[in-house]
mmCIF file of C-alpha atoms and ligand atoms in Angstrom:
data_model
loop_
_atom_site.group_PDB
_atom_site.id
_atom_site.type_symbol
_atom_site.label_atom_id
_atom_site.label_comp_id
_atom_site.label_asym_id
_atom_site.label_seq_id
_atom_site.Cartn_x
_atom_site.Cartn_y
_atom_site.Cartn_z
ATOM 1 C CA UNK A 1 63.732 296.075 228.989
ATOM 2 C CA UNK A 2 66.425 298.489 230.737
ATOM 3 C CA UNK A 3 64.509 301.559 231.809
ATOM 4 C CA UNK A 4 65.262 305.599 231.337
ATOM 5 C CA UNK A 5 63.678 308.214 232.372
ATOM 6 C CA UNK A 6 62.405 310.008 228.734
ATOM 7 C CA UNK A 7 65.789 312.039 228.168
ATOM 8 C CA UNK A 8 63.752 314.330 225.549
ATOM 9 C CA UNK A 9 61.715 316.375 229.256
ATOM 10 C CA UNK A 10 63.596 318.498 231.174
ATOM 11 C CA UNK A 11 63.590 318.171 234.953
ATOM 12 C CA UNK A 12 63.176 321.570 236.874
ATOM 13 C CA UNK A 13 62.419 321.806 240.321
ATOM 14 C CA UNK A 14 58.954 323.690 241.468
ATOM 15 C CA UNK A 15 60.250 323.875 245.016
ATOM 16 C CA UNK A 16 62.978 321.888 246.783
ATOM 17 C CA UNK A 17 60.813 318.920 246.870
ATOM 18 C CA UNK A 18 58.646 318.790 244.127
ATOM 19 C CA UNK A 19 60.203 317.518 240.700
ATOM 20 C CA UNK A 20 58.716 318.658 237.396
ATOM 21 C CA UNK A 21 59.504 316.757 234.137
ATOM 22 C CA UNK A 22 59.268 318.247 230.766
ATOM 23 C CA UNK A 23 57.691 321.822 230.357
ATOM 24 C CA UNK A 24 54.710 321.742 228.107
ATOM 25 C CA UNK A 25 51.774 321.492 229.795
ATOM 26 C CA UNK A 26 50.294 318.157 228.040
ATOM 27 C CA UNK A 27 53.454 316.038 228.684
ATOM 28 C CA UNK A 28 54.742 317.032 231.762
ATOM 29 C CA UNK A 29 54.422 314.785 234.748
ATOM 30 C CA UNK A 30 54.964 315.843 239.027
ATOM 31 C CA UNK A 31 56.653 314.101 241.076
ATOM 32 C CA UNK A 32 56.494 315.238 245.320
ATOM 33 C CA UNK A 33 58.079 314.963 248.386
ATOM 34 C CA UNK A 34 61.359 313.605 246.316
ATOM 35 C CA UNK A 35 63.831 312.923 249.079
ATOM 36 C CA UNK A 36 67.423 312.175 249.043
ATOM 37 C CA UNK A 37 67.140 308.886 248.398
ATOM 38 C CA UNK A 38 63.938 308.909 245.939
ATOM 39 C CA UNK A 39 66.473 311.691 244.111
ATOM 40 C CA UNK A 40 69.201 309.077 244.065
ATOM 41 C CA UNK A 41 66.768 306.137 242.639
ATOM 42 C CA UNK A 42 65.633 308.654 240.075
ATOM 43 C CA UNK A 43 69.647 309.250 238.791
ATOM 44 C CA UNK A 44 69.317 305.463 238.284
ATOM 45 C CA UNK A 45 66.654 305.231 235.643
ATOM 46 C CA UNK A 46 69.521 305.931 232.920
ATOM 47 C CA UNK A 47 68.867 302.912 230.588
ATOM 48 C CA UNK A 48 71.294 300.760 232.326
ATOM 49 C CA UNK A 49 68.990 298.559 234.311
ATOM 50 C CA UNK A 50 65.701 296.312 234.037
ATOM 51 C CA UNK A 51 62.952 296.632 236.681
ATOM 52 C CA UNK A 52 64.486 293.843 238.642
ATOM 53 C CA UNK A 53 67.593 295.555 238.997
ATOM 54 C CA UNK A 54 65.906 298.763 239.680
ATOM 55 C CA UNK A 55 64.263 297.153 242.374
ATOM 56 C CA UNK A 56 67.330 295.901 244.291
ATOM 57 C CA UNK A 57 68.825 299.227 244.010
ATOM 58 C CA UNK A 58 65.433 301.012 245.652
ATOM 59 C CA UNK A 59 66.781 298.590 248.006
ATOM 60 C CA UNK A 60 69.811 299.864 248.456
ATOM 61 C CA UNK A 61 69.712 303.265 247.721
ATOM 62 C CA UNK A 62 66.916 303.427 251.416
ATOM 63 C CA UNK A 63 63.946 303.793 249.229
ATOM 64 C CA UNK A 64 62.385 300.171 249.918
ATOM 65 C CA UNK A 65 61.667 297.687 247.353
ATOM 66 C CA UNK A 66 57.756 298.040 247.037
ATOM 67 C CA UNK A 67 57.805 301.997 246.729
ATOM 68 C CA UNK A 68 60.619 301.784 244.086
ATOM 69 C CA UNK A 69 58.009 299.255 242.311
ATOM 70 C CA UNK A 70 55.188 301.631 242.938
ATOM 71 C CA UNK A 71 57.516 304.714 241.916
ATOM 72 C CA UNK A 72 58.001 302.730 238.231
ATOM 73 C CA UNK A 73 54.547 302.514 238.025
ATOM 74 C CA UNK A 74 53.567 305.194 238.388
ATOM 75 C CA UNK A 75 56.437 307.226 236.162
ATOM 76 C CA UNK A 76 55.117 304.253 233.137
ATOM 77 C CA UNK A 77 51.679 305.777 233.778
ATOM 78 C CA UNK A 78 52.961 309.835 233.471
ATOM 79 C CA UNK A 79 54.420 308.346 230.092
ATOM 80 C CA UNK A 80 57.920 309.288 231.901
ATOM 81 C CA UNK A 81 59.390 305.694 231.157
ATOM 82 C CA UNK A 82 61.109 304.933 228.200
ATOM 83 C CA UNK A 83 62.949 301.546 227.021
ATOM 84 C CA UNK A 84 66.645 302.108 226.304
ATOM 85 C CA UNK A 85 66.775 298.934 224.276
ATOM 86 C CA UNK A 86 64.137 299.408 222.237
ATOM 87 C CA UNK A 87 65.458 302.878 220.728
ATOM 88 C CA UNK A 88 68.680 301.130 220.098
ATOM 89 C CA UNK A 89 67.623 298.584 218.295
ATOM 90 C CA UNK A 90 65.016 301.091 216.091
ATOM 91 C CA UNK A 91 67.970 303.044 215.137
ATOM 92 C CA UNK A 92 69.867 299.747 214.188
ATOM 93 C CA UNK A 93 66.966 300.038 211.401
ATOM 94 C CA UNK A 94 68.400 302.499 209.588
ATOM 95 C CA UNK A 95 71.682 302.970 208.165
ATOM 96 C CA UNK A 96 74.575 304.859 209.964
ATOM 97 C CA UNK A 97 74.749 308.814 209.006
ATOM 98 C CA UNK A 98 70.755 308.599 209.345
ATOM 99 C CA UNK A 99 71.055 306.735 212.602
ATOM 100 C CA UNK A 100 72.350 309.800 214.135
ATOM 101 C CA UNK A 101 70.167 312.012 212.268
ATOM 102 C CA UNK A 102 67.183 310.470 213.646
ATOM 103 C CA UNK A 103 67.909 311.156 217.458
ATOM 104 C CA UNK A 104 65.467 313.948 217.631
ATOM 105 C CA UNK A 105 62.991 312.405 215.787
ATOM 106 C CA UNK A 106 62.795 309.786 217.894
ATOM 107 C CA UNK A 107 63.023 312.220 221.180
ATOM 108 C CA UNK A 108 59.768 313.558 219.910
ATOM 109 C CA UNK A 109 57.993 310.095 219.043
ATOM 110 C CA UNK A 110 58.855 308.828 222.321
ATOM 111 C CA UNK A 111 56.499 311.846 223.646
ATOM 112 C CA UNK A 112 53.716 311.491 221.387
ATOM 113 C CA UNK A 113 53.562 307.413 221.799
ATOM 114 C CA UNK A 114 53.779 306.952 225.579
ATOM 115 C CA UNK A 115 54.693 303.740 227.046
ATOM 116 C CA UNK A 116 58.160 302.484 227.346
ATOM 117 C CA UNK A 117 59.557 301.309 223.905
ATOM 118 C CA UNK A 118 56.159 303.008 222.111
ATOM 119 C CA UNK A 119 58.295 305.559 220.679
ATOM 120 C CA UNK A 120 60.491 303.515 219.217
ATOM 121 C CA UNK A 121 59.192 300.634 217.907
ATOM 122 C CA UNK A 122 56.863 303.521 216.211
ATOM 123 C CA UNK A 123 60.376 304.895 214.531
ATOM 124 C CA UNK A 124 61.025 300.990 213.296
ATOM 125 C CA UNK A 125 57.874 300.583 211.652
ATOM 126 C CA UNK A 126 58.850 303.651 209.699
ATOM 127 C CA UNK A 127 61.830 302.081 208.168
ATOM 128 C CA UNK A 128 59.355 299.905 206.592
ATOM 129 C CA UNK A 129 57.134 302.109 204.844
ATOM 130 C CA UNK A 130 57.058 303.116 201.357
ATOM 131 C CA UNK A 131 55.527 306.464 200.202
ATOM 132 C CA UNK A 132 54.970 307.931 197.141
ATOM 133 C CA UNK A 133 54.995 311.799 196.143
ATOM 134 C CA UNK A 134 53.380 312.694 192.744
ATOM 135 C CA UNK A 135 54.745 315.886 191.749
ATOM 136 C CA UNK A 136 58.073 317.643 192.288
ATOM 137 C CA UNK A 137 57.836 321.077 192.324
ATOM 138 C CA UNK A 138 58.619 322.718 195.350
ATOM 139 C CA UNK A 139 55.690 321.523 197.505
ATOM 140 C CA UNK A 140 56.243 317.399 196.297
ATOM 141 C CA UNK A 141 60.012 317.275 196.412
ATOM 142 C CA UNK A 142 60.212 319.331 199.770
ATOM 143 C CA UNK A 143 57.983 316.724 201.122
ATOM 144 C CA UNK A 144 59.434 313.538 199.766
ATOM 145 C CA UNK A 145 62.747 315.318 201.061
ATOM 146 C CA UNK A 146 61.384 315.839 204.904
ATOM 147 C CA UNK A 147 59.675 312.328 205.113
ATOM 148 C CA UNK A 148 62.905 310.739 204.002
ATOM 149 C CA UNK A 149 64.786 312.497 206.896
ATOM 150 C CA UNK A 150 62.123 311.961 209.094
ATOM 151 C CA UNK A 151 62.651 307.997 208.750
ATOM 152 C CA UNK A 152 60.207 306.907 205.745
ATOM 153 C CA UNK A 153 61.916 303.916 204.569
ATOM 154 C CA UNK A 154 60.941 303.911 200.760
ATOM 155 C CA UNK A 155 60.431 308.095 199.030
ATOM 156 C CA UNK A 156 59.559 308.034 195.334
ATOM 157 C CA UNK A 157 58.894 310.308 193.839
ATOM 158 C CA UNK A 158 57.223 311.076 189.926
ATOM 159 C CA UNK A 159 57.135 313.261 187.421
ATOM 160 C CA UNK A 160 58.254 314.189 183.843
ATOM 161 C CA UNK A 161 60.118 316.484 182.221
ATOM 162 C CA UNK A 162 63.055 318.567 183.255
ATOM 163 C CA UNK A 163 63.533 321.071 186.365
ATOM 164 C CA UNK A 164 62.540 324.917 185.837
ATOM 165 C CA UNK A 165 63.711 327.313 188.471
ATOM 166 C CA UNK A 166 60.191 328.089 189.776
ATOM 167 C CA UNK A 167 60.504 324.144 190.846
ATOM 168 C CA UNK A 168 63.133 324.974 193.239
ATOM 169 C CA UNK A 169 62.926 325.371 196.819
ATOM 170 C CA UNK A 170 65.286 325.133 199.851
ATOM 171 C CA UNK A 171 63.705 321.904 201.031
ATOM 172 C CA UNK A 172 63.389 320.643 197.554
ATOM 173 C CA UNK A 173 65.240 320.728 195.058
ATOM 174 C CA UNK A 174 68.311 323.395 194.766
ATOM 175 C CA UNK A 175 68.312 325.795 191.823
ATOM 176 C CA UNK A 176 71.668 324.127 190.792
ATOM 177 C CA UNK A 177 69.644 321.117 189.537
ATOM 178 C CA UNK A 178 67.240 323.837 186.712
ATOM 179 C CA UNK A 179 67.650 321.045 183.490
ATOM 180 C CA UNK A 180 68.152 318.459 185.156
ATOM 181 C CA UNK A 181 65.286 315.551 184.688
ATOM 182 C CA UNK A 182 62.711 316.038 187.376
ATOM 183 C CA UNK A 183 62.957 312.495 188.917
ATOM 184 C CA UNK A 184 66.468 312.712 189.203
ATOM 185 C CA UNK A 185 66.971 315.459 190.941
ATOM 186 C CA UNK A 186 64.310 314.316 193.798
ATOM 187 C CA UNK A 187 65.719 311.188 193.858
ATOM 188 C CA UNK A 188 68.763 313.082 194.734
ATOM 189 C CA UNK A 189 66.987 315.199 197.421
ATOM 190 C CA UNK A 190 65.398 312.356 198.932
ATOM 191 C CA UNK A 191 69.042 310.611 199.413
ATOM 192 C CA UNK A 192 70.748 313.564 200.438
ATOM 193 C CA UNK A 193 68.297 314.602 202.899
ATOM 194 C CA UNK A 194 68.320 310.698 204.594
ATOM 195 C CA UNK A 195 72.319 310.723 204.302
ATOM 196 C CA UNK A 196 71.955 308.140 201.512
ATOM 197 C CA UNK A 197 74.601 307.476 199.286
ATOM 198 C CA UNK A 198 74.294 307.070 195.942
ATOM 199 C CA UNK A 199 74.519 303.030 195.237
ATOM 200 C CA UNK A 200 77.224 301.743 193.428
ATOM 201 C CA UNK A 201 76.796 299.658 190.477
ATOM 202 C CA UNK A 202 73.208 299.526 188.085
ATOM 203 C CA UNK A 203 70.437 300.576 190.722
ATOM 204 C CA UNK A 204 68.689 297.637 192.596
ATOM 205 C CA UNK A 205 65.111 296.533 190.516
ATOM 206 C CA UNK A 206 62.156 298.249 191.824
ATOM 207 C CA UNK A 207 60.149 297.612 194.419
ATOM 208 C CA UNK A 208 56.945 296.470 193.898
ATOM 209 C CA UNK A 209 54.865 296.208 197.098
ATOM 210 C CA UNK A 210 52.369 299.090 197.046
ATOM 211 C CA UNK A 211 52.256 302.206 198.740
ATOM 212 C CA UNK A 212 51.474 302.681 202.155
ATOM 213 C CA UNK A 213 50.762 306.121 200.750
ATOM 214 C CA UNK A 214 50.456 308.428 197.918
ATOM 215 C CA UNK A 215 51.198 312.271 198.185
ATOM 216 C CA UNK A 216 49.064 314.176 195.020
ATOM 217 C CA UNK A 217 51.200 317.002 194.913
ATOM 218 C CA UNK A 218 50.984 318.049 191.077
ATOM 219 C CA UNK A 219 53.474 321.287 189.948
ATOM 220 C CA UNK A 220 50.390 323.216 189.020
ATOM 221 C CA UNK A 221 49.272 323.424 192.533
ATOM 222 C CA UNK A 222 45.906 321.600 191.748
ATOM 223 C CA UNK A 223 46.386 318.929 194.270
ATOM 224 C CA UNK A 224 44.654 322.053 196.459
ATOM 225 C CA UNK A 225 41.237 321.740 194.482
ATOM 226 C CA UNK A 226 41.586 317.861 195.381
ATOM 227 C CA UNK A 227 39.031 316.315 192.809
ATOM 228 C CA UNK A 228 37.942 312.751 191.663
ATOM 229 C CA UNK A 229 41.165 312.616 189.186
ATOM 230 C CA UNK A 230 41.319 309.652 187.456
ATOM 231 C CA UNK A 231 44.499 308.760 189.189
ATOM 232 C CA UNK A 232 42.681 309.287 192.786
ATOM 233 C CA UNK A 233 39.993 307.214 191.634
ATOM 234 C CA UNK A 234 42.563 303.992 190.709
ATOM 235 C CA UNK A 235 43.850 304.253 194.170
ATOM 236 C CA UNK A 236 40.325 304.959 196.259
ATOM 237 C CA UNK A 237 39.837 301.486 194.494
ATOM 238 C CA UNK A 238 43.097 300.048 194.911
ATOM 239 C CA UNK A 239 42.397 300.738 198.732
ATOM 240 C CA UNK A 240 45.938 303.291 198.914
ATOM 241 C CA UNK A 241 45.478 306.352 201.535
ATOM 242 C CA UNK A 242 46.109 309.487 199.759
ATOM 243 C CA UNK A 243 46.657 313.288 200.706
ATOM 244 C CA UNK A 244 45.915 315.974 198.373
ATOM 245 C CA UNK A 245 47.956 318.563 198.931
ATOM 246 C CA UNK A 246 48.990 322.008 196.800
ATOM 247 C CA UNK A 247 49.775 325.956 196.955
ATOM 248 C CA UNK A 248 47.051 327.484 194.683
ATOM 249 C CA UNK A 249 46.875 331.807 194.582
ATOM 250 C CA UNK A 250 47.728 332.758 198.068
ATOM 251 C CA UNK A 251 46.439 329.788 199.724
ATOM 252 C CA UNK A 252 48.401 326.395 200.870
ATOM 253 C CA UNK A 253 45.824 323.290 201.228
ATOM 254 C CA UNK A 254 46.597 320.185 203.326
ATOM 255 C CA UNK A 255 43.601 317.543 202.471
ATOM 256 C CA UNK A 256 42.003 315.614 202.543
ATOM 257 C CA UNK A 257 43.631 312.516 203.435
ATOM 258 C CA UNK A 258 41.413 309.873 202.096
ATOM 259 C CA UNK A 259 41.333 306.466 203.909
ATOM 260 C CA UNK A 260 39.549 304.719 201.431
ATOM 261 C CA UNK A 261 36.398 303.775 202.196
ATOM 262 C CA UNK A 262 36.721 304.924 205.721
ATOM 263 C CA UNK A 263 37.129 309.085 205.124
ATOM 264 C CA UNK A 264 35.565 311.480 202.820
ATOM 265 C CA UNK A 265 37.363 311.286 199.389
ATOM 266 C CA UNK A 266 38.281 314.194 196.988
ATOM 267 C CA UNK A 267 35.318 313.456 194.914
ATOM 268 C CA UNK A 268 33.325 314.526 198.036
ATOM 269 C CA UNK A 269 34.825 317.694 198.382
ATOM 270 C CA UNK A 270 34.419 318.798 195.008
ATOM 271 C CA UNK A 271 30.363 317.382 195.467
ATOM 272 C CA UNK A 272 30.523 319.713 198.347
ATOM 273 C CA UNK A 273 31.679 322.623 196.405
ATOM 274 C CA UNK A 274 29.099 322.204 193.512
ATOM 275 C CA UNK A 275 26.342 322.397 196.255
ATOM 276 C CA UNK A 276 27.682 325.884 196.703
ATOM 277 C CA UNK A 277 28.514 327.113 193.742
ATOM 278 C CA UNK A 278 27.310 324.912 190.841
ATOM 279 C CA UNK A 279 29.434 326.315 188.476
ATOM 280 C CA UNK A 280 32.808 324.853 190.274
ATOM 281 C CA UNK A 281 32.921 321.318 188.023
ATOM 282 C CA UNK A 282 33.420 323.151 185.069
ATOM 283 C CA UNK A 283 35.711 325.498 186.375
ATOM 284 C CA UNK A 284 37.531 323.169 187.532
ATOM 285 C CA UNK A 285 37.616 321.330 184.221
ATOM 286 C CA UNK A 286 39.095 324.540 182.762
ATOM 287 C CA UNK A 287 41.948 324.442 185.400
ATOM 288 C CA UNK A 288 43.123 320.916 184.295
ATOM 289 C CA UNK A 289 46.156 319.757 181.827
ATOM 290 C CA UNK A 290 47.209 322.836 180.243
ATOM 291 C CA UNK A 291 43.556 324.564 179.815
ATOM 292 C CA UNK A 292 42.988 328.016 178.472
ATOM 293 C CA UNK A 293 41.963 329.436 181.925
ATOM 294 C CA UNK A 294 44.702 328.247 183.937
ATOM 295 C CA UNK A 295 46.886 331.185 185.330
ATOM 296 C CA UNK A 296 50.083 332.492 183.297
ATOM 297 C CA UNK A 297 52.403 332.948 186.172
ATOM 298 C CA UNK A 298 51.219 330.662 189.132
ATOM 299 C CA UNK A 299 51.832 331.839 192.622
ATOM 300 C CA UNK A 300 53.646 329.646 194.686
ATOM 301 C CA UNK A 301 54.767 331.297 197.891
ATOM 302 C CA UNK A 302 58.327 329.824 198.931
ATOM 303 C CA UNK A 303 57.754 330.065 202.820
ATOM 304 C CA UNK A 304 54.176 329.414 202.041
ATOM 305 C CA UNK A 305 55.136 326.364 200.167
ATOM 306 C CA UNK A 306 57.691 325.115 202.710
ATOM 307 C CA UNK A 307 55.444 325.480 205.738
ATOM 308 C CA UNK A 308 52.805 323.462 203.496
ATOM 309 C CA UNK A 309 55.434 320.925 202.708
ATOM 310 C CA UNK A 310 55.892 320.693 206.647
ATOM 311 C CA UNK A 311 52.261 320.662 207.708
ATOM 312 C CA UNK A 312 51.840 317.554 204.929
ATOM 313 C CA UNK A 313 54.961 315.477 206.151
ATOM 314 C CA UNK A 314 53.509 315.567 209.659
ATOM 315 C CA UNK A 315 49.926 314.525 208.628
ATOM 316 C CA UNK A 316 51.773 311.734 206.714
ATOM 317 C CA UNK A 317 53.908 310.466 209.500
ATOM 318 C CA UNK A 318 50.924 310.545 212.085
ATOM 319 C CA UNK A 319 48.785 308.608 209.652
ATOM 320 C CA UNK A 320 51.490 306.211 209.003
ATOM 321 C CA UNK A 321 51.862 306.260 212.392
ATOM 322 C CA UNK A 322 49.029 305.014 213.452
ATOM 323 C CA UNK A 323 47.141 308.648 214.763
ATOM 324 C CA UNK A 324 44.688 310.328 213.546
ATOM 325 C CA UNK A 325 45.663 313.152 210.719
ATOM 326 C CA UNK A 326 42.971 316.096 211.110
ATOM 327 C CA UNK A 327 43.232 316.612 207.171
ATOM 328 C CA UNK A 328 41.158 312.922 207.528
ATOM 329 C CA UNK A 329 37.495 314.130 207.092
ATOM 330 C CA UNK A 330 38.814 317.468 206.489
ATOM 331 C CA UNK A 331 41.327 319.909 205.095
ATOM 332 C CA UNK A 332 43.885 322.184 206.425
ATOM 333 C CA UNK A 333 44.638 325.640 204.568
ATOM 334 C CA UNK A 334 47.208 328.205 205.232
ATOM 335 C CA UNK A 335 47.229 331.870 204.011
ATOM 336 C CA UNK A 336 49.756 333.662 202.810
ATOM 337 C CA UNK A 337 47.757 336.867 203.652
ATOM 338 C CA UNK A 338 48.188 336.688 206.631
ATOM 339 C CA UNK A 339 50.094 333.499 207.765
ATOM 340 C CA UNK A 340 46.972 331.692 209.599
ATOM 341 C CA UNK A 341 45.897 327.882 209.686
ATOM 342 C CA UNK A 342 42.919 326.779 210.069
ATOM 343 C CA UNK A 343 41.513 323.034 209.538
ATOM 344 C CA UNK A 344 37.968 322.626 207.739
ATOM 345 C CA UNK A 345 35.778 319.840 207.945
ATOM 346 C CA UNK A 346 34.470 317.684 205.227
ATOM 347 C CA UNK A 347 31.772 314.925 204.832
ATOM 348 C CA UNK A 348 31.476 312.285 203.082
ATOM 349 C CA UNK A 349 28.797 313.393 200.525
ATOM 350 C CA UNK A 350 25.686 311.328 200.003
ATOM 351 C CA UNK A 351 26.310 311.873 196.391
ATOM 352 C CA UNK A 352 29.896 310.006 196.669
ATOM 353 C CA UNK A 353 29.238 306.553 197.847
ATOM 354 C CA UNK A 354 32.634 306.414 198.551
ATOM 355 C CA UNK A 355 32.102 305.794 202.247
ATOM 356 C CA UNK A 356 31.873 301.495 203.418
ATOM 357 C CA UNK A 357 33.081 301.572 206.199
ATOM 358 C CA UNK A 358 32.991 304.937 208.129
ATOM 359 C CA UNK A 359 35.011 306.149 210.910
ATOM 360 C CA UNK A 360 33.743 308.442 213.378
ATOM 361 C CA UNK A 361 33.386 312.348 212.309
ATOM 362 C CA UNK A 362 36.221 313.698 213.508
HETATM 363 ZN ZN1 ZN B 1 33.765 310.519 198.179
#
């Protein structure tokens, strides 16, 4: 393991002794009385050197063995350290004009996942996942389009029928592709936005390892009502983490991401509703495939829409990442009156009996 000092914090000086790394609050670690030659030890943390080397050069740079050992320690604690051979070898996952895509990406994972190499070996497990996105209007196909770039190894996405411009979005999919088949054009997203060139030669049989995740965005915006839909159902029993997620009037909704078994499902939240208003099943039921009440011109905010897009990526990635999404046991929504988020909770609902194995309200 040849150390670095985390190249994604700044360094800035408090006073001419105390060192200050990175500049938000949560991350940012303190280092005092820094001296010439703790200053020189420090330029030596550049990913060039394992601890024993580090050592000897304490050594010789007048710092003393044991305090350079102590120093390391103590900058692995702060989350300061990172391992330069570990994010090498997770970029090596992916192929080459992603590789250098991804350096920010993993800048920022090596933050949230602190120990040296926690970053990336988080970005490597990535390149292993396979996530589905139902739904490619312009909340789905923006999404399968920003997990792709963000590393997601495997983006499908489904849906029928051809593209209409109110489909389009500038994450999604452009309004050059309006006729095109749906699942063409965000296959097409999805590649561009990882740098993926088209294969040559008849496309490579599908994959048939299930999801690590489904996305239920449907066109209509529904996915915001969430709801025991038959398909949710098939994967609450299948045991597949889903996220409802959809822009329905003026409102954006991020969850809930069900963990099956373990988080409130969508069947709960519409349980939830009916306990409030116990007219809400059936107008609900009026709302689904092409029913007389359903709106004639849907709103669908585009920054609205793109922000939601955003907001469901990153619950995504920190669920596939191993963190805890707040739109687990809960919801997110976002206004377009008057740009506000806000995260709701939700319970599992005695009614449900979705819930074996619980996790802790959250
Ligand atoms: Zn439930």
């Amino acid at each position: 393991m040849r150390l670095t000092l985390k190249p994604a914090l700044s360094r800035g000086w408090r006073d001419s002794e105390t060192l200050q790394f990175g500049t938000v609050q949560r991350y940012a670690g303190v280092l005092d009385n820094v001296d010439a030659a703790l200053r020189d030890f420090l330029e030596l943390l550049d990913g060039t050197r394992d601890r024993a080397a580090l050592l000897e050069a304490g050594e010789r740079v007048g710092l003393g063995r044991e305090p350079a050992g102590a120093l390391l320690d103590r900058l692995e604690r702060t989350g300061l350290l990172d391992d330069a051979d570990a994010a090498g070898a997770a970029l090596a996952c992916f192929p080459q004009p992603l590789r250098e895509l991804l350096g920010p990406d993993l800048a920022s994972l090596s933050l949230v996942h602190s120990g040296p190499g926690a970053g990336p070996a988080v970005l490597a497990r990535r390149a292993e996942r396979r996530v589905e996105v139902r739904g490619a209007g312009r909340v789905g196909a923006a999404i399968a389009a920003v997990l792709a770039a963000g590393g997601t190894g495997t983006v499908t996405v489904a849906d029928h029928g051809r593209v209409r411009p109110g489909d389009c979005s500038p994450a999604g999919l452009p309004p050059s592709d309006t006729g095109r088949l749906r699942v063409t054009a965000a296959r097409e997203a999805v590649d561009r936005a990882s740098a993926r060139r088209a294969p040559a030669g008849p496309r490579r049989a599908p994959d048939r390892r299930p999801h690590d995740l489904v996305v239920l965005a449907p066109r209509d915006g529904s996915g915001a009502f969430a709801g025991g839909t038959h398909a949710a159902r098939q994967l609450l029993r299948g045991g597949v983490p889903h996220l409802y997620v959809g822009v329905v009037e003026e409102i954006g909704v991020v969850g809930p991401l069900v963990v099956p078994g373990r988080s409130a499902c969508g069947h709960c939240l519409v349980l939830a509703r009916e306990d409030e208003d116990a007219a809400w099943p059936r107008l609900l039921a009026q709302l689904a495939d092409e029913g007389p009440g359903r709106a004639r011109t849907p709103a669908c905010d585009t920054a609205l829409a793109t922000a939601v897009a955003g907001i469901a990526a990153l619950h995504v990635g920190l669920h596939l990442d191993g963190l805890r999404a707040p739109s687990v046991n809960g919801w997110c929504e976002v206004s377009a009156a008057d740009g506000m988020a806000r995260r709701l909770r939700l319970k599992g609902h005695p009614d449900c009996g979705c819930l074996w194995q619980p996790m802790p309200p959250g």
